[in-house]
Amino acid sequence: MTSSTVGEEFEADLVTRYGSPLYVYDLDRLRAAHRDLREALPEPSRIYYSLKANPHPGLVGALREAGARAEITSRGELASALEAGCPAGELLYSGPGKTPGELDEAVLAGVRSFSVESFGDLERIGAAANARGAVADCALRINAAGAPGSAGLRMTGSASQFGFDLDVLLDAPEQLLVAGTRIVGLHFFPLTNATDEEGLCAELVQSIRTAAELRETLGIELRLVDLGGGFAAPYAVPGDRPRYPGLRASVSKALDESLPGWRDGAPVVAFESGRYLVGDSGRLLCTVTDIKESRGTSYAVLDSGINHLGGLAGLGRLLPMSAKPLREQPLDGVVATGAPGPEGAERVTLAGPLCTPADVLGRAVPLPGLSPGTVLAFPNVGAYGLTASLLGFLGHPAPAEVVVDGGEVVSVTRLALQRHQVTGPGPRATQHTAVKELT
């Protein structure tokens, strides 16, 4: 693994310059993750970066330069991908619930590749393409049964809003003939955050075999087989990304057996990743504002909570998190109005500033001796950090987001919620604005 070029003193200086809380993204770590994934995958193959993990244009642009394409699921992600310089014709638009307005905007922008979740989704994609005199290349997302692998979150393999159930698809293949569309591939993504290499390989091998069977049964030309991903990464706790030393050989063997033209691009084989590519590139820096005791529990109240590091808390998926002090001294201008934690208090609950008891980033975290003004750092939050959080709740401003490359700051922005008068098909709900240094 490549270590970060961002040291703690440098991060402390960033907090002084741009305020707290603050996200820091290190492009050196992002590029290292892309190299590691590239080395683990069959060659040749395509990597899509899933913007749902982090749509920051600085990260998207760096991955584009490294060779990844972008997979998007919304107007906002489309805007971020285009801002990052991704060619519209190379984007893959996926996800359930695509509206006619979203699809029209995507086709107008030049998007031509779509993952299809249902017959109704296919009809809407075709209508949008047909209205613009275009043809949409469509990959059918498959909800295959009997998936063998274990994962942090299962995406398919049971009743799901994602993808075609095989029996439904095979019972009505004539419904795939839709004006404005061309079926060119299959899309699989049965799991995310896979817990072991053996299970992940089993999932990918099964998807390859299913793709070969469907090509024959449906009589379709396979130009693209997107095998999804499931590549794991630690979240808000210390740790390294896993390596997958046996994946390339195992998956290449299955491709040779079932889809022998893949080495010549017939079909193109693709994989997707979000958390693996950007997870360890990001850290959240925040500050202790108060220390208190309540009925035997020590609390450190922070200036950041689930509004900035939600971990999908709104979906009931608040995961264990951990932080460590970046420095012990209070920030300039922070008045230490609370007392330090009581002597002997080894563990504290890390609470945020929101008016809800759900705003907790960690319970019984081993952080003795915290004081108001202490800066804490949460590691491995480059994925599913800010934009997976309850950003709008209570109206606290978003943290600044600092992008660092080679130990130098290359951009500082803040995600600002905007209210627009609705005058057309979907104004952008968010935008990045430049952040000035504090004076």
mmCIF file of C-alpha atoms in Angstrom, residues 23-397:
data_model
loop_
_atom_site.group_PDB
_atom_site.id
_atom_site.type_symbol
_atom_site.label_atom_id
_atom_site.label_comp_id
_atom_site.label_asym_id
_atom_site.label_seq_id
_atom_site.Cartn_x
_atom_site.Cartn_y
_atom_site.Cartn_z
ATOM 1 C CA TYR A 23 -12.615 16.614 4.649
ATOM 2 C CA VAL A 24 -9.176 15.960 3.156
ATOM 3 C CA TYR A 25 -8.803 13.799 0.028
ATOM 4 C CA ASP A 26 -5.352 12.561 -1.038
ATOM 5 C CA LEU A 27 -5.063 11.847 -4.768
ATOM 6 C CA ASP A 28 -1.862 9.832 -4.265
ATOM 7 C CA ARG A 29 -3.818 7.254 -2.273
ATOM 8 C CA LEU A 30 -6.601 7.268 -4.862
ATOM 9 C CA ARG A 31 -4.162 6.481 -7.667
ATOM 10 C CA ALA A 32 -2.584 3.718 -5.583
ATOM 11 C CA ALA A 33 -6.014 2.143 -5.097
ATOM 12 C CA HIS A 34 -6.667 2.244 -8.839
ATOM 13 C CA ARG A 35 -3.305 0.567 -9.510
ATOM 14 C CA ASP A 36 -4.016 -2.127 -6.928
ATOM 15 C CA LEU A 37 -7.424 -2.875 -8.422
ATOM 16 C CA ARG A 38 -6.049 -2.836 -11.966
ATOM 17 C CA GLU A 39 -3.432 -5.412 -10.977
ATOM 18 C CA ALA A 40 -6.074 -7.643 -9.374
ATOM 19 C CA LEU A 41 -8.425 -7.728 -12.375
ATOM 20 C CA PRO A 42 -8.249 -9.701 -15.621
ATOM 21 C CA GLU A 43 -6.489 -7.985 -18.482
ATOM 22 C CA PRO A 44 -7.942 -6.582 -20.666
ATOM 23 C CA SER A 45 -10.910 -5.227 -18.739
ATOM 24 C CA ARG A 46 -12.598 -1.904 -18.082
ATOM 25 C CA ILE A 47 -13.006 -0.212 -14.706
ATOM 26 C CA TYR A 48 -15.994 1.985 -13.957
ATOM 27 C CA TYR A 49 -15.875 4.310 -10.973
ATOM 28 C CA SER A 50 -19.257 4.433 -9.210
ATOM 29 C CA LEU A 51 -19.844 8.070 -8.334
ATOM 30 C CA LYS A 52 -22.290 7.131 -5.583
ATOM 31 C CA ALA A 53 -19.236 6.551 -3.369
ATOM 32 C CA ASN A 54 -18.050 10.151 -3.774
ATOM 33 C CA PRO A 55 -19.061 12.432 -6.663
ATOM 34 C CA HIS A 56 -16.456 15.120 -5.965
ATOM 35 C CA PRO A 57 -15.238 16.263 -9.417
ATOM 36 C CA GLY A 58 -11.624 16.363 -8.223
ATOM 37 C CA LEU A 59 -11.682 12.661 -7.411
ATOM 38 C CA VAL A 60 -13.680 11.756 -10.511
ATOM 39 C CA GLY A 61 -11.231 13.662 -12.699
ATOM 40 C CA ALA A 62 -8.200 11.985 -11.158
ATOM 41 C CA LEU A 63 -9.692 8.546 -11.743
ATOM 42 C CA ARG A 64 -10.569 9.483 -15.323
ATOM 43 C CA GLU A 65 -6.926 10.428 -15.874
ATOM 44 C CA ALA A 66 -5.886 7.083 -14.355
ATOM 45 C CA GLY A 67 -8.025 5.248 -16.908
ATOM 46 C CA ALA A 68 -11.361 4.643 -15.172
ATOM 47 C CA ARG A 69 -14.707 5.459 -16.726
ATOM 48 C CA ALA A 70 -17.658 6.783 -14.728
ATOM 49 C CA GLU A 71 -20.864 5.000 -13.707
ATOM 50 C CA ILE A 72 -23.607 7.455 -12.749
ATOM 51 C CA THR A 73 -27.131 7.206 -11.364
ATOM 52 C CA SER A 74 -28.547 10.746 -11.255
ATOM 53 C CA ARG A 75 -28.577 14.255 -12.700
ATOM 54 C CA GLY A 76 -26.147 15.387 -10.023
ATOM 55 C CA GLU A 77 -23.667 12.617 -10.782
ATOM 56 C CA LEU A 78 -24.009 13.353 -14.503
ATOM 57 C CA ALA A 79 -23.110 16.984 -13.818
ATOM 58 C CA SER A 80 -20.106 15.976 -11.678
ATOM 59 C CA ALA A 81 -18.828 13.543 -14.313
ATOM 60 C CA LEU A 82 -19.081 16.128 -17.073
ATOM 61 C CA GLU A 83 -17.433 18.776 -14.879
ATOM 62 C CA ALA A 84 -14.572 16.319 -14.257
ATOM 63 C CA GLY A 85 -14.014 15.979 -18.007
ATOM 64 C CA CYS A 86 -15.553 12.549 -18.544
ATOM 65 C CA PRO A 87 -16.816 12.159 -22.129
ATOM 66 C CA ALA A 88 -20.591 11.705 -22.087
ATOM 67 C CA GLY A 89 -20.328 8.882 -24.616
ATOM 68 C CA GLU A 90 -18.224 6.842 -22.161
ATOM 69 C CA LEU A 91 -20.594 7.156 -19.190
ATOM 70 C CA LEU A 92 -22.739 4.268 -17.978
ATOM 71 C CA TYR A 93 -26.092 5.442 -16.570
ATOM 72 C CA SER A 94 -27.559 2.912 -14.150
ATOM 73 C CA GLY A 95 -29.908 2.676 -11.186
ATOM 74 C CA PRO A 96 -33.621 2.078 -10.636
ATOM 75 C CA GLY A 97 -36.266 4.785 -10.953
ATOM 76 C CA LYS A 98 -34.799 6.756 -13.867
ATOM 77 C CA THR A 99 -37.403 9.397 -14.719
ATOM 78 C CA PRO A 100 -38.268 10.561 -18.250
ATOM 79 C CA GLY A 101 -36.829 14.004 -17.451
ATOM 80 C CA GLU A 102 -33.536 12.558 -16.210
ATOM 81 C CA LEU A 103 -33.234 10.295 -19.223
ATOM 82 C CA ASP A 104 -33.978 13.138 -21.650
ATOM 83 C CA GLU A 105 -31.276 15.257 -20.014
ATOM 84 C CA ALA A 106 -28.777 12.400 -20.182
ATOM 85 C CA VAL A 107 -29.458 11.642 -23.849
ATOM 86 C CA LEU A 108 -29.279 15.341 -24.692
ATOM 87 C CA ALA A 109 -25.881 15.523 -22.978
ATOM 88 C CA GLY A 110 -24.630 12.636 -25.132
ATOM 89 C CA VAL A 111 -25.028 9.626 -22.829
ATOM 90 C CA ARG A 112 -25.672 6.509 -24.893
ATOM 91 C CA SER A 113 -25.019 3.590 -22.513
ATOM 92 C CA PHE A 114 -27.588 2.532 -19.940
ATOM 93 C CA SER A 115 -28.064 -0.292 -17.471
ATOM 94 C CA VAL A 116 -31.677 -1.465 -17.590
ATOM 95 C CA GLU A 117 -33.546 -2.613 -14.472
ATOM 96 C CA SER A 118 -36.926 -3.635 -15.916
ATOM 97 C CA PHE A 119 -39.096 -3.682 -19.031
ATOM 98 C CA GLY A 120 -40.586 -0.355 -17.946
ATOM 99 C CA ASP A 121 -37.115 1.130 -17.540
ATOM 100 C CA LEU A 122 -36.248 -0.064 -21.048
ATOM 101 C CA GLU A 123 -39.372 1.590 -22.455
ATOM 102 C CA ARG A 124 -38.516 4.940 -20.851
ATOM 103 C CA ILE A 125 -34.911 4.783 -22.053
ATOM 104 C CA GLY A 126 -36.122 4.009 -25.561
ATOM 105 C CA ALA A 127 -38.630 6.862 -25.539
ATOM 106 C CA ALA A 128 -35.974 9.358 -24.448
ATOM 107 C CA ALA A 129 -33.494 8.167 -27.079
ATOM 108 C CA ASN A 130 -36.113 7.981 -29.825
ATOM 109 C CA ALA A 131 -37.280 11.524 -29.120
ATOM 110 C CA ARG A 132 -33.731 12.779 -29.731
ATOM 111 C CA GLY A 133 -33.120 10.656 -32.806
ATOM 112 C CA ALA A 134 -30.617 8.501 -30.922
ATOM 113 C CA VAL A 135 -30.150 4.832 -30.109
ATOM 114 C CA ALA A 136 -29.368 3.782 -26.542
ATOM 115 C CA ASP A 137 -27.027 0.852 -25.989
ATOM 116 C CA CYS A 138 -28.536 -1.116 -23.121
ATOM 117 C CA ALA A 139 -27.115 -3.708 -20.736
ATOM 118 C CA LEU A 140 -29.711 -5.792 -18.932
ATOM 119 C CA ARG A 141 -29.093 -5.904 -15.211
ATOM 120 C CA ILE A 142 -29.645 -9.446 -13.975
ATOM 121 C CA ASN A 143 -31.030 -10.428 -10.585
ATOM 122 C CA ALA A 144 -29.647 -13.951 -10.511
ATOM 123 C CA ALA A 145 -30.639 -16.431 -7.815
ATOM 124 C CA GLY A 146 -28.449 -18.602 -5.602
ATOM 125 C CA ALA A 147 -25.547 -16.217 -5.155
ATOM 126 C CA PRO A 148 -22.782 -17.922 -3.152
ATOM 127 C CA GLY A 149 -20.714 -15.088 -1.693
ATOM 128 C CA SER A 150 -20.907 -13.229 1.613
ATOM 129 C CA ALA A 151 -21.002 -9.449 1.717
ATOM 130 C CA GLY A 152 -21.663 -6.371 3.785
ATOM 131 C CA LEU A 153 -24.797 -5.680 1.747
ATOM 132 C CA ARG A 154 -26.510 -7.996 -0.721
ATOM 133 C CA MET A 155 -27.835 -6.267 -3.824
ATOM 134 C CA THR A 156 -29.570 -9.112 -5.691
ATOM 135 C CA GLY A 157 -30.326 -12.816 -5.358
ATOM 136 C CA SER A 158 -33.731 -12.250 -3.733
ATOM 137 C CA ALA A 159 -36.753 -10.001 -4.280
ATOM 138 C CA SER A 160 -35.236 -6.686 -5.312
ATOM 139 C CA GLN A 161 -35.830 -3.411 -7.122
ATOM 140 C CA PHE A 162 -32.547 -4.076 -8.901
ATOM 141 C CA GLY A 163 -32.489 -5.946 -12.182
ATOM 142 C CA PHE A 164 -34.529 -8.510 -14.080
ATOM 143 C CA ASP A 165 -35.505 -11.720 -12.339
ATOM 144 C CA LEU A 166 -34.333 -14.457 -14.696
ATOM 145 C CA ASP A 167 -37.738 -16.116 -14.972
ATOM 146 C CA VAL A 168 -39.443 -12.802 -15.800
ATOM 147 C CA LEU A 169 -36.871 -12.033 -18.467
ATOM 148 C CA LEU A 170 -36.982 -15.476 -20.051
ATOM 149 C CA ASP A 171 -40.782 -15.554 -20.083
ATOM 150 C CA ALA A 172 -41.094 -12.416 -22.220
ATOM 151 C CA PRO A 173 -37.977 -11.863 -24.338
ATOM 152 C CA GLU A 174 -40.087 -10.159 -27.026
ATOM 153 C CA GLN A 175 -40.451 -7.164 -24.691
ATOM 154 C CA LEU A 176 -36.784 -6.416 -25.254
ATOM 155 C CA LEU A 177 -37.589 -5.137 -28.764
ATOM 156 C CA VAL A 178 -38.048 -1.454 -27.998
ATOM 157 C CA ALA A 179 -37.595 1.397 -30.473
ATOM 158 C CA GLY A 180 -34.646 3.596 -29.651
ATOM 159 C CA THR A 181 -32.745 0.837 -27.844
ATOM 160 C CA ARG A 182 -30.239 -1.850 -28.701
ATOM 161 C CA ILE A 183 -29.484 -4.695 -26.281
ATOM 162 C CA VAL A 184 -25.698 -4.978 -26.261
ATOM 163 C CA GLY A 185 -24.803 -6.455 -22.910
ATOM 164 C CA LEU A 186 -25.505 -7.762 -19.440
ATOM 165 C CA HIS A 187 -24.894 -6.143 -16.075
ATOM 166 C CA PHE A 188 -24.336 -7.950 -12.782
ATOM 167 C CA PHE A 189 -23.821 -6.500 -9.324
ATOM 168 C CA PRO A 190 -24.978 -9.018 -6.734
ATOM 169 C CA LEU A 191 -23.132 -7.685 -3.695
ATOM 170 C CA THR A 192 -21.036 -4.909 -2.227
ATOM 171 C CA ASN A 193 -18.161 -4.835 0.254
ATOM 172 C CA ALA A 194 -17.423 -8.554 -0.133
ATOM 173 C CA THR A 195 -15.873 -10.056 2.982
ATOM 174 C CA ASP A 196 -13.524 -12.574 1.376
ATOM 175 C CA GLU A 197 -11.771 -13.181 -1.919
ATOM 176 C CA GLU A 198 -13.110 -16.712 -2.344
ATOM 177 C CA GLY A 199 -16.712 -15.558 -2.056
ATOM 178 C CA LEU A 200 -16.127 -12.621 -4.382
ATOM 179 C CA CYS A 201 -14.556 -14.879 -7.020
ATOM 180 C CA ALA A 202 -17.481 -17.294 -6.717
ATOM 181 C CA GLU A 203 -19.906 -14.449 -7.406
ATOM 182 C CA LEU A 204 -17.978 -13.266 -10.449
ATOM 183 C CA VAL A 205 -17.606 -16.775 -11.879
ATOM 184 C CA GLN A 206 -21.315 -17.428 -11.495
ATOM 185 C CA SER A 207 -22.121 -14.159 -13.260
ATOM 186 C CA ILE A 208 -19.843 -15.110 -16.159
ATOM 187 C CA ARG A 209 -21.569 -18.448 -16.580
ATOM 188 C CA THR A 210 -24.998 -16.821 -16.401
ATOM 189 C CA ALA A 211 -23.943 -14.309 -19.063
ATOM 190 C CA ALA A 212 -22.911 -17.099 -21.433
ATOM 191 C CA GLU A 213 -26.188 -18.938 -20.885
ATOM 192 C CA LEU A 214 -28.297 -15.814 -21.456
ATOM 193 C CA ARG A 215 -26.417 -14.960 -24.630
ATOM 194 C CA GLU A 216 -27.480 -18.296 -26.094
ATOM 195 C CA THR A 217 -31.009 -18.346 -24.656
ATOM 196 C CA LEU A 218 -31.908 -14.784 -25.628
ATOM 197 C CA GLY A 219 -29.894 -14.769 -28.839
ATOM 198 C CA ILE A 220 -28.289 -11.420 -28.077
ATOM 199 C CA GLU A 221 -24.918 -10.081 -29.177
ATOM 200 C CA LEU A 222 -22.743 -9.454 -26.159
ATOM 201 C CA ARG A 223 -20.569 -6.390 -26.619
ATOM 202 C CA LEU A 224 -20.316 -5.680 -22.882
ATOM 203 C CA VAL A 225 -20.434 -7.843 -19.772
ATOM 204 C CA ASP A 226 -20.323 -5.691 -16.659
ATOM 205 C CA LEU A 227 -19.544 -8.005 -13.746
ATOM 206 C CA GLY A 228 -19.995 -5.302 -11.105
ATOM 207 C CA GLY A 229 -17.693 -5.327 -8.151
ATOM 208 C CA GLY A 230 -18.028 -5.837 -4.439
ATOM 209 C CA PHE A 231 -14.432 -4.856 -3.644
ATOM 210 C CA ALA A 232 -14.096 -4.083 0.055
ATOM 211 C CA ALA A 233 -12.500 -1.270 2.033
ATOM 212 C CA PRO A 234 -12.461 -0.229 5.699
ATOM 213 C CA TYR A 235 -14.887 2.512 6.676
ATOM 214 C CA ALA A 236 -14.197 5.139 9.363
ATOM 215 C CA VAL A 237 -11.835 2.801 11.223
ATOM 216 C CA PRO A 238 -8.097 2.218 10.815
ATOM 217 C CA GLY A 239 -7.057 -0.447 8.348
ATOM 218 C CA ASP A 240 -5.891 -1.188 4.817
ATOM 219 C CA ARG A 241 -7.720 -2.166 1.687
ATOM 220 C CA PRO A 242 -7.622 -5.917 1.021
ATOM 221 C CA ARG A 243 -5.613 -7.367 -1.823
ATOM 222 C CA TYR A 244 -7.055 -9.994 -4.164
ATOM 223 C CA PRO A 245 -4.036 -12.041 -5.308
ATOM 224 C CA GLY A 246 -6.049 -14.937 -6.729
ATOM 225 C CA LEU A 247 -8.850 -13.028 -8.447
ATOM 226 C CA ARG A 248 -7.207 -12.382 -11.813
ATOM 227 C CA ALA A 249 -6.360 -16.023 -12.473
ATOM 228 C CA SER A 250 -9.677 -17.376 -11.224
ATOM 229 C CA VAL A 251 -11.858 -14.965 -13.187
ATOM 230 C CA SER A 252 -9.698 -15.128 -16.326
ATOM 231 C CA LYS A 253 -10.072 -18.914 -16.351
ATOM 232 C CA ALA A 254 -13.866 -18.635 -16.113
ATOM 233 C CA LEU A 255 -13.918 -16.056 -18.906
ATOM 234 C CA ASP A 256 -11.787 -18.300 -21.147
ATOM 235 C CA GLU A 257 -14.195 -21.181 -20.583
ATOM 236 C CA SER A 258 -17.499 -19.304 -21.004
ATOM 237 C CA LEU A 259 -16.753 -16.169 -23.058
ATOM 238 C CA PRO A 260 -13.617 -17.076 -25.056
ATOM 239 C CA GLY A 261 -13.621 -13.907 -27.179
ATOM 240 C CA TRP A 262 -13.114 -11.607 -24.187
ATOM 241 C CA ARG A 263 -9.353 -11.217 -24.648
ATOM 242 C CA ASP A 264 -10.068 -9.607 -28.030
ATOM 243 C CA GLY A 265 -12.865 -7.411 -26.660
ATOM 244 C CA ALA A 266 -15.771 -9.617 -27.739
ATOM 245 C CA PRO A 267 -17.238 -8.948 -25.250
ATOM 246 C CA VAL A 268 -15.597 -6.126 -23.352
ATOM 247 C CA VAL A 269 -15.429 -7.199 -19.700
ATOM 248 C CA ALA A 270 -16.011 -4.465 -17.120
ATOM 249 C CA PHE A 271 -15.918 -4.101 -13.349
ATOM 250 C CA GLU A 272 -17.225 -1.393 -11.037
ATOM 251 C CA SER A 273 -15.856 0.021 -7.829
ATOM 252 C CA GLY A 274 -16.621 2.914 -5.535
ATOM 253 C CA ARG A 275 -15.365 2.376 -1.987
ATOM 254 C CA TYR A 276 -12.212 0.485 -2.989
ATOM 255 C CA LEU A 277 -11.043 3.295 -5.269
ATOM 256 C CA VAL A 278 -11.644 6.280 -2.981
ATOM 257 C CA GLY A 279 -12.275 4.954 0.535
ATOM 258 C CA ASP A 280 -8.804 5.322 1.988
ATOM 259 C CA SER A 281 -8.138 8.619 0.213
ATOM 260 C CA GLY A 282 -10.327 10.604 2.612
ATOM 261 C CA ARG A 283 -10.170 11.723 6.262
ATOM 262 C CA LEU A 284 -12.638 13.818 8.225
ATOM 263 C CA LEU A 285 -11.091 16.295 10.655
ATOM 264 C CA CYS A 286 -13.375 17.690 13.349
ATOM 265 C CA THR A 287 -13.105 19.365 16.732
ATOM 266 C CA VAL A 288 -14.259 18.620 20.264
ATOM 267 C CA THR A 289 -16.517 21.469 21.413
ATOM 268 C CA ASP A 290 -17.569 20.134 24.813
ATOM 269 C CA ILE A 291 -16.860 17.382 27.318
ATOM 270 C CA LYS A 292 -19.574 16.194 29.693
ATOM 271 C CA GLU A 293 -20.594 13.362 31.977
ATOM 272 C CA SER A 294 -24.095 11.904 31.992
ATOM 273 C CA ARG A 295 -25.006 9.063 34.343
ATOM 274 C CA GLY A 296 -21.689 7.344 34.148
ATOM 275 C CA THR A 297 -21.039 7.959 30.443
ATOM 276 C CA SER A 298 -18.385 10.381 29.182
ATOM 277 C CA TYR A 299 -19.400 12.380 26.107
ATOM 278 C CA ALA A 300 -17.216 14.321 23.706
ATOM 279 C CA VAL A 301 -19.478 16.607 21.691
ATOM 280 C CA LEU A 302 -18.046 17.356 18.239
ATOM 281 C CA ASP A 303 -18.685 20.037 15.642
ATOM 282 C CA SER A 304 -19.484 17.234 13.161
ATOM 283 C CA GLY A 305 -21.865 14.304 13.312
ATOM 284 C CA ILE A 306 -24.075 12.174 11.123
ATOM 285 C CA ASN A 307 -24.810 15.269 9.043
ATOM 286 C CA HIS A 308 -21.218 15.048 7.765
ATOM 287 C CA LEU A 309 -20.304 11.409 8.346
ATOM 288 C CA GLY A 310 -23.595 9.573 8.218
ATOM 289 C CA GLY A 311 -22.448 6.159 7.113
ATOM 290 C CA LEU A 312 -25.968 5.758 5.713
ATOM 291 C CA ALA A 313 -27.287 6.321 9.258
ATOM 292 C CA GLY A 314 -30.613 7.400 7.801
ATOM 293 C CA LEU A 315 -30.982 3.846 6.510
ATOM 294 C CA GLY A 316 -30.223 2.321 9.890
ATOM 295 C CA ARG A 317 -26.680 1.398 8.831
ATOM 296 C CA LEU A 318 -24.591 3.372 11.300
ATOM 297 C CA LEU A 319 -21.379 1.380 11.462
ATOM 298 C CA PRO A 320 -18.743 1.332 14.205
ATOM 299 C CA MET A 321 -16.366 4.255 13.780
ATOM 300 C CA SER A 322 -13.071 5.244 15.331
ATOM 301 C CA ALA A 323 -10.981 8.408 15.547
ATOM 302 C CA LYS A 324 -7.694 9.567 17.003
ATOM 303 C CA PRO A 325 -6.495 12.987 18.147
ATOM 304 C CA LEU A 326 -4.701 14.922 15.449
ATOM 305 C CA ARG A 327 -3.224 17.176 18.119
ATOM 306 C CA GLU A 328 -3.898 17.816 21.766
ATOM 307 C CA GLN A 329 -3.842 21.621 21.829
ATOM 308 C CA PRO A 330 -7.052 23.599 21.294
ATOM 309 C CA LEU A 331 -7.562 25.378 17.996
ATOM 310 C CA ASP A 332 -6.833 29.079 17.869
ATOM 311 C CA GLY A 333 -9.944 30.955 18.903
ATOM 312 C CA VAL A 334 -11.591 27.960 20.599
ATOM 313 C CA VAL A 335 -12.415 28.692 24.222
ATOM 314 C CA ALA A 336 -12.104 25.612 26.453
ATOM 315 C CA THR A 337 -15.381 26.120 28.329
ATOM 316 C CA GLY A 338 -15.741 22.473 29.304
ATOM 317 C CA ALA A 339 -13.524 20.415 31.528
ATOM 318 C CA PRO A 340 -11.314 17.617 30.261
ATOM 319 C CA GLY A 341 -12.630 14.100 30.625
ATOM 320 C CA PRO A 342 -12.520 12.847 34.205
ATOM 321 C CA GLU A 343 -9.303 11.249 35.340
ATOM 322 C CA GLY A 344 -9.389 7.552 34.557
ATOM 323 C CA ALA A 345 -12.115 7.879 31.899
ATOM 324 C CA GLU A 346 -10.670 5.682 29.147
ATOM 325 C CA ARG A 347 -13.640 5.571 26.808
ATOM 326 C CA VAL A 348 -15.955 8.257 25.459
ATOM 327 C CA THR A 349 -19.058 8.485 23.297
ATOM 328 C CA LEU A 350 -18.492 10.750 20.297
ATOM 329 C CA ALA A 351 -21.646 12.791 19.759
ATOM 330 C CA GLY A 352 -22.376 15.331 17.045
ATOM 331 C CA PRO A 353 -24.109 18.727 17.158
ATOM 332 C CA LEU A 354 -27.561 17.642 15.962
ATOM 333 C CA CYS A 355 -30.693 17.724 18.106
ATOM 334 C CA THR A 356 -31.259 13.976 18.007
ATOM 335 C CA PRO A 357 -29.915 11.141 20.175
ATOM 336 C CA ALA A 358 -29.108 9.318 16.933
ATOM 337 C CA ASP A 359 -26.236 11.739 16.282
ATOM 338 C CA VAL A 360 -23.460 9.489 17.571
ATOM 339 C CA LEU A 361 -20.269 8.681 15.664
ATOM 340 C CA GLY A 362 -18.862 6.204 18.152
ATOM 341 C CA ARG A 363 -19.648 4.626 21.505
ATOM 342 C CA ALA A 364 -17.086 3.677 24.146
ATOM 343 C CA VAL A 365 -14.225 4.820 21.907
ATOM 344 C CA PRO A 366 -10.812 4.564 23.657
ATOM 345 C CA LEU A 367 -9.866 8.266 23.647
ATOM 346 C CA PRO A 368 -8.875 9.324 27.172
ATOM 347 C CA GLY A 369 -8.078 12.905 28.121
ATOM 348 C CA LEU A 370 -9.919 14.780 25.381
ATOM 349 C CA SER A 371 -10.488 18.502 25.870
ATOM 350 C CA PRO A 372 -12.498 21.149 24.029
ATOM 351 C CA GLY A 373 -10.461 22.198 21.010
ATOM 352 C CA THR A 374 -8.854 18.812 20.407
ATOM 353 C CA VAL A 375 -8.924 17.972 16.695
ATOM 354 C CA LEU A 376 -9.956 14.400 15.846
ATOM 355 C CA ALA A 377 -9.357 12.535 12.585
ATOM 356 C CA PHE A 378 -11.651 9.825 11.206
ATOM 357 C CA PRO A 379 -9.740 7.683 8.667
ATOM 358 C CA ASN A 380 -10.941 5.872 5.549
ATOM 359 C CA VAL A 381 -13.956 8.068 4.801
ATOM 360 C CA GLY A 382 -13.287 8.988 1.177
ATOM 361 C CA ALA A 383 -16.271 6.805 0.233
ATOM 362 C CA TYR A 384 -19.813 7.188 1.587
ATOM 363 C CA GLY A 385 -18.809 10.179 3.655
ATOM 364 C CA LEU A 386 -20.300 13.606 3.090
ATOM 365 C CA THR A 387 -22.848 12.853 0.364
ATOM 366 C CA ALA A 388 -24.087 9.724 2.169
ATOM 367 C CA SER A 389 -24.912 11.816 5.238
ATOM 368 C CA LEU A 390 -27.860 13.820 6.584
ATOM 369 C CA LEU A 391 -26.406 17.024 5.184
ATOM 370 C CA GLY A 392 -29.633 19.040 5.148
ATOM 371 C CA PHE A 393 -30.773 18.240 8.687
ATOM 372 C CA LEU A 394 -30.660 21.334 10.959
ATOM 373 C CA GLY A 395 -28.947 23.405 8.289
ATOM 374 C CA HIS A 396 -25.346 23.242 9.463
ATOM 375 C CA PRO A 397 -22.968 24.166 6.621
#
